[in-house]
Amino acid sequence: MDAAYPGTAALPVFGHQVGSGSLLGDTLEDMKACAFVVDHDGLIVAANAGARILLGRSAAELVGQDAHDLLHRDSQGHPLPRTRCDMREALLTEVTRHGDAGCFACGDGTLLHLSWLITPYAVGAGVTGALVLFYEREQAPRPNTDSISRPPTELERLALLAETTTQLTSTLDVEEALRRLAALTVPLLADWAVFDLLTERDEVRRALVMSHKDGVLVERHDLKGPMPPVPEESPMPLSRALRGAASAVAGPSTYQGPPDSGIAVEQRRLFAETGMHSAAIAPIRGLRDVLGALTLGRSQRRDVFTAADLALLEDLTRRAGLALDNARLYQRQRKVAETMQRHLLPQLPMVPGLEMTARYVPAPHASYVGGDWYDAFPLTDGAHALAIGDVVGHDLDAAAGMAQIRNMLRAFAWSQPESPSAIVTRLDDAVMHIAEVPMATMILARISVGDEGLWQLHWTNAGHPPPLLVAHDGQTRYLNDAHGILLGTGVTRPRPDAVTVLPPKATLLLYTDGLVESPHHSIDHGLHRLRRHAASLAHRPLESFSDALLEQVRPHDNDDDVAILAVRAPDPAP
């Protein structure tokens, strides 16, 4: 959060124009290697013929698109999170980097396994992007059945366990942890990996069924879903594993007799659908409870599981249990934090003649609570107060400080029918003496019906990003007046007020800095992006307007939380 936001009358041009576009294109076409160039935002500026042919995409399909979103995938063809993208990191840090395990999505949907080199590259006057060179990587020959059937050596076993620990401890997402473990065990140990998880209500859910086909992992969605309850006395292997009993080896014959439970029926279906002739089933235990069971099955390879294989399987499930325990604890904490945040943020009042909506998005890597807040409430004279603010930080302390400031603001505004600047001055004094808040920014405004039935806005700004006024025809302007010092500095200065009229059907947008700030761009760049996108969305209904702004404007590399409050004026009464 910046301490203050100066006037924004002179905003930079959004993006940039490559003045030597033809020269850039000619330079790329001269290269024999497949290559494309991206600007500082990761948008493709140019791509040579080699890149277009190998990717199966035309220039029109490439230029102007986000290279990461359009092309980059993981080894299973899923979109790669930006936080795990080495190419993206190299672009943002302006370093040269090489990789031998990348995957790009081709135009026909196939996956291209490649090696790549990315290096900083000047794409315009004073603008540095990156040059990406890539070539198709030769695929390692698939191991034959005999080599797959060979039991892992002690060194391979230790390497598998070490990689399992690394992969599972680096994610707090349950589904991602299951997929990683499936990728580690299939096809190295088995042709199928099946995960059955127990919920907090002791219900069973078949969470993942993964197989290996034609060199890639394939998920069987038709075999996933809810499962019957765990029978208390069943001797069947999966039922025993879900009760926490020891691991066991099973086959189709295990479930061919009269079924003793609904789970036995589902297991018979699993063997029939997958063609598994041998399976090893082990419980997944957490620190206190049984979390589920892992089934590894063999259908293509000829060898069967033996009791000797169960020791390795149990080592794997022990690590899986710790990882799932941590992931579930994190998800419970996040749910509590999100519930707390929902209760801290208010319900918006119904104001006759006005449309009003708000959004809050927590910081992605924090505690899912933060110091960004909004508020709207009636005043004693019939007007309504609008407020938005940002307490330093995005954690539980910031959320607690936010609650203190919001409650004190409501008390001052309701009990003292004064100007917004006078109320914020009182609030600043209280923050310094009775609140546990380091520093904060905010905007306080009064909105009421003025002359000729038009709505009037009277506001003061304490170090916060300026409000944006968006006319229905797409004209925009920042309300840069009434800008004063932020709260909590201990400096006493007069706070200004300003007044403006909201044109009919105009949208007033109050927002926090997480919507416009990025570690890699200036605040003016973010403000210009917001103005441009808001203008293009001016005709949309207010709910859609707000959702689209968050989706299109919020920087992908920003770890701050975001709050917005949008108000739309009506047509004047005839």
mmCIF file of N, CA and C in Angstrom, residues 51 67 73 79 95 98 132 168 215 220 246 294 327 333 364-365 375 383 403 429 447 465 479 490 527 574:
data_model
loop_
_atom_site.group_PDB
_atom_site.id
_atom_site.type_symbol
_atom_site.label_atom_id
_atom_site.label_comp_id
_atom_site.label_asym_id
_atom_site.label_seq_id
_atom_site.Cartn_x
_atom_site.Cartn_y
_atom_site.Cartn_z
ATOM 1 N N ALA A 51 8.012 -21.163 -35.309
ATOM 2 C CA ALA A 51 7.153 -21.273 -34.129
ATOM 3 C C ALA A 51 5.710 -21.519 -34.546
ATOM 4 N N ALA A 67 1.225 -15.355 -23.477
ATOM 5 C CA ALA A 67 1.943 -16.580 -23.855
ATOM 6 C C ALA A 67 1.763 -17.676 -22.812
ATOM 7 N N ARG A 73 1.690 -25.493 -20.344
ATOM 8 C CA ARG A 73 0.941 -26.551 -19.662
ATOM 9 C C ARG A 73 1.907 -27.398 -18.829
ATOM 10 N N PRO A 79 -3.436 -26.472 -17.318
ATOM 11 C CA PRO A 79 -2.845 -25.134 -17.218
ATOM 12 C C PRO A 79 -1.856 -25.068 -16.056
ATOM 13 N N VAL A 95 16.003 -12.177 -16.431
ATOM 14 C CA VAL A 95 17.202 -13.005 -16.435
ATOM 15 C C VAL A 95 17.084 -14.022 -17.563
ATOM 16 N N HIS A 98 17.157 -21.468 -18.946
ATOM 17 C CA HIS A 98 16.986 -22.584 -19.875
ATOM 18 C C HIS A 98 16.232 -23.697 -19.167
ATOM 19 N N VAL A 132 11.968 -15.899 -26.676
ATOM 20 C CA VAL A 132 11.822 -17.304 -26.299
ATOM 21 C C VAL A 132 12.188 -18.174 -27.499
ATOM 22 N N LEU A 168 4.666 -33.789 -2.159
ATOM 23 C CA LEU A 168 3.468 -33.657 -1.337
ATOM 24 C C LEU A 168 3.571 -32.527 -0.321
ATOM 25 N N GLY A 215 1.406 -43.227 -22.869
ATOM 26 C CA GLY A 215 2.438 -42.323 -22.385
ATOM 27 C C GLY A 215 1.947 -41.150 -21.563
ATOM 28 N N ARG A 220 -10.145 -40.938 -14.916
ATOM 29 C CA ARG A 220 -11.437 -41.540 -15.204
ATOM 30 C C ARG A 220 -12.508 -40.886 -14.322
ATOM 31 N N ALA A 246 -4.488 -53.046 8.400
ATOM 32 C CA ALA A 246 -3.265 -53.178 7.626
ATOM 33 C C ALA A 246 -3.567 -53.286 6.137
ATOM 34 N N LEU A 294 -5.506 -45.861 -0.437
ATOM 35 C CA LEU A 294 -4.921 -45.826 -1.780
ATOM 36 C C LEU A 294 -4.903 -47.237 -2.333
ATOM 37 N N ALA A 327 -2.991 -30.355 4.492
ATOM 38 C CA ALA A 327 -3.858 -29.669 3.534
ATOM 39 C C ALA A 327 -5.251 -29.452 4.123
ATOM 40 N N GLN A 333 -8.631 -23.856 8.369
ATOM 41 C CA GLN A 333 -8.249 -22.515 8.807
ATOM 42 C C GLN A 333 -8.714 -21.469 7.802
ATOM 43 N N PRO A 364 -4.035 -13.911 -2.025
ATOM 44 C CA PRO A 364 -3.935 -15.337 -2.360
ATOM 45 C C PRO A 364 -2.956 -16.116 -1.508
ATOM 46 N N HIS A 365 -1.928 -15.444 -0.956
ATOM 47 C CA HIS A 365 -0.914 -16.184 -0.210
ATOM 48 C C HIS A 365 -0.879 -15.780 1.257
ATOM 49 N N ASP A 375 -17.714 0.014 3.255
ATOM 50 C CA ASP A 375 -18.886 0.184 4.099
ATOM 51 C C ASP A 375 -19.849 1.155 3.435
ATOM 52 N N ALA A 383 -28.965 11.318 4.285
ATOM 53 C CA ALA A 383 -27.920 10.956 3.329
ATOM 54 C C ALA A 383 -27.367 9.571 3.681
ATOM 55 N N ALA A 403 -11.646 -3.802 11.484
ATOM 56 C CA ALA A 403 -12.906 -3.812 12.219
ATOM 57 C C ALA A 403 -12.979 -2.645 13.201
ATOM 58 N N ASP A 429 -7.552 10.993 14.961
ATOM 59 C CA ASP A 429 -7.141 11.232 16.337
ATOM 60 C C ASP A 429 -7.399 9.988 17.189
ATOM 61 N N ILE A 447 -23.413 10.685 0.118
ATOM 62 C CA ILE A 447 -24.122 10.724 -1.153
ATOM 63 C C ILE A 447 -25.594 11.004 -0.864
ATOM 64 N N PRO A 465 -6.167 5.590 -3.104
ATOM 65 C CA PRO A 465 -6.311 5.768 -4.560
ATOM 66 C C PRO A 465 -7.586 6.523 -4.877
ATOM 67 N N LEU A 479 -11.363 11.318 -9.516
ATOM 68 C CA LEU A 479 -11.703 12.421 -8.620
ATOM 69 C C LEU A 479 -10.498 12.679 -7.719
ATOM 70 N N GLY A 490 0.342 10.758 12.870
ATOM 71 C CA GLY A 490 0.615 11.686 13.953
ATOM 72 C C GLY A 490 0.799 13.117 13.503
ATOM 73 N N LEU A 527 -3.513 2.444 -12.746
ATOM 74 C CA LEU A 527 -4.654 3.350 -12.820
ATOM 75 C C LEU A 527 -5.135 3.515 -14.258
ATOM 76 N N PRO A 574 -38.497 12.066 -14.592
ATOM 77 C CA PRO A 574 -39.023 12.938 -15.652
ATOM 78 C C PRO A 574 -39.801 14.098 -15.065
#
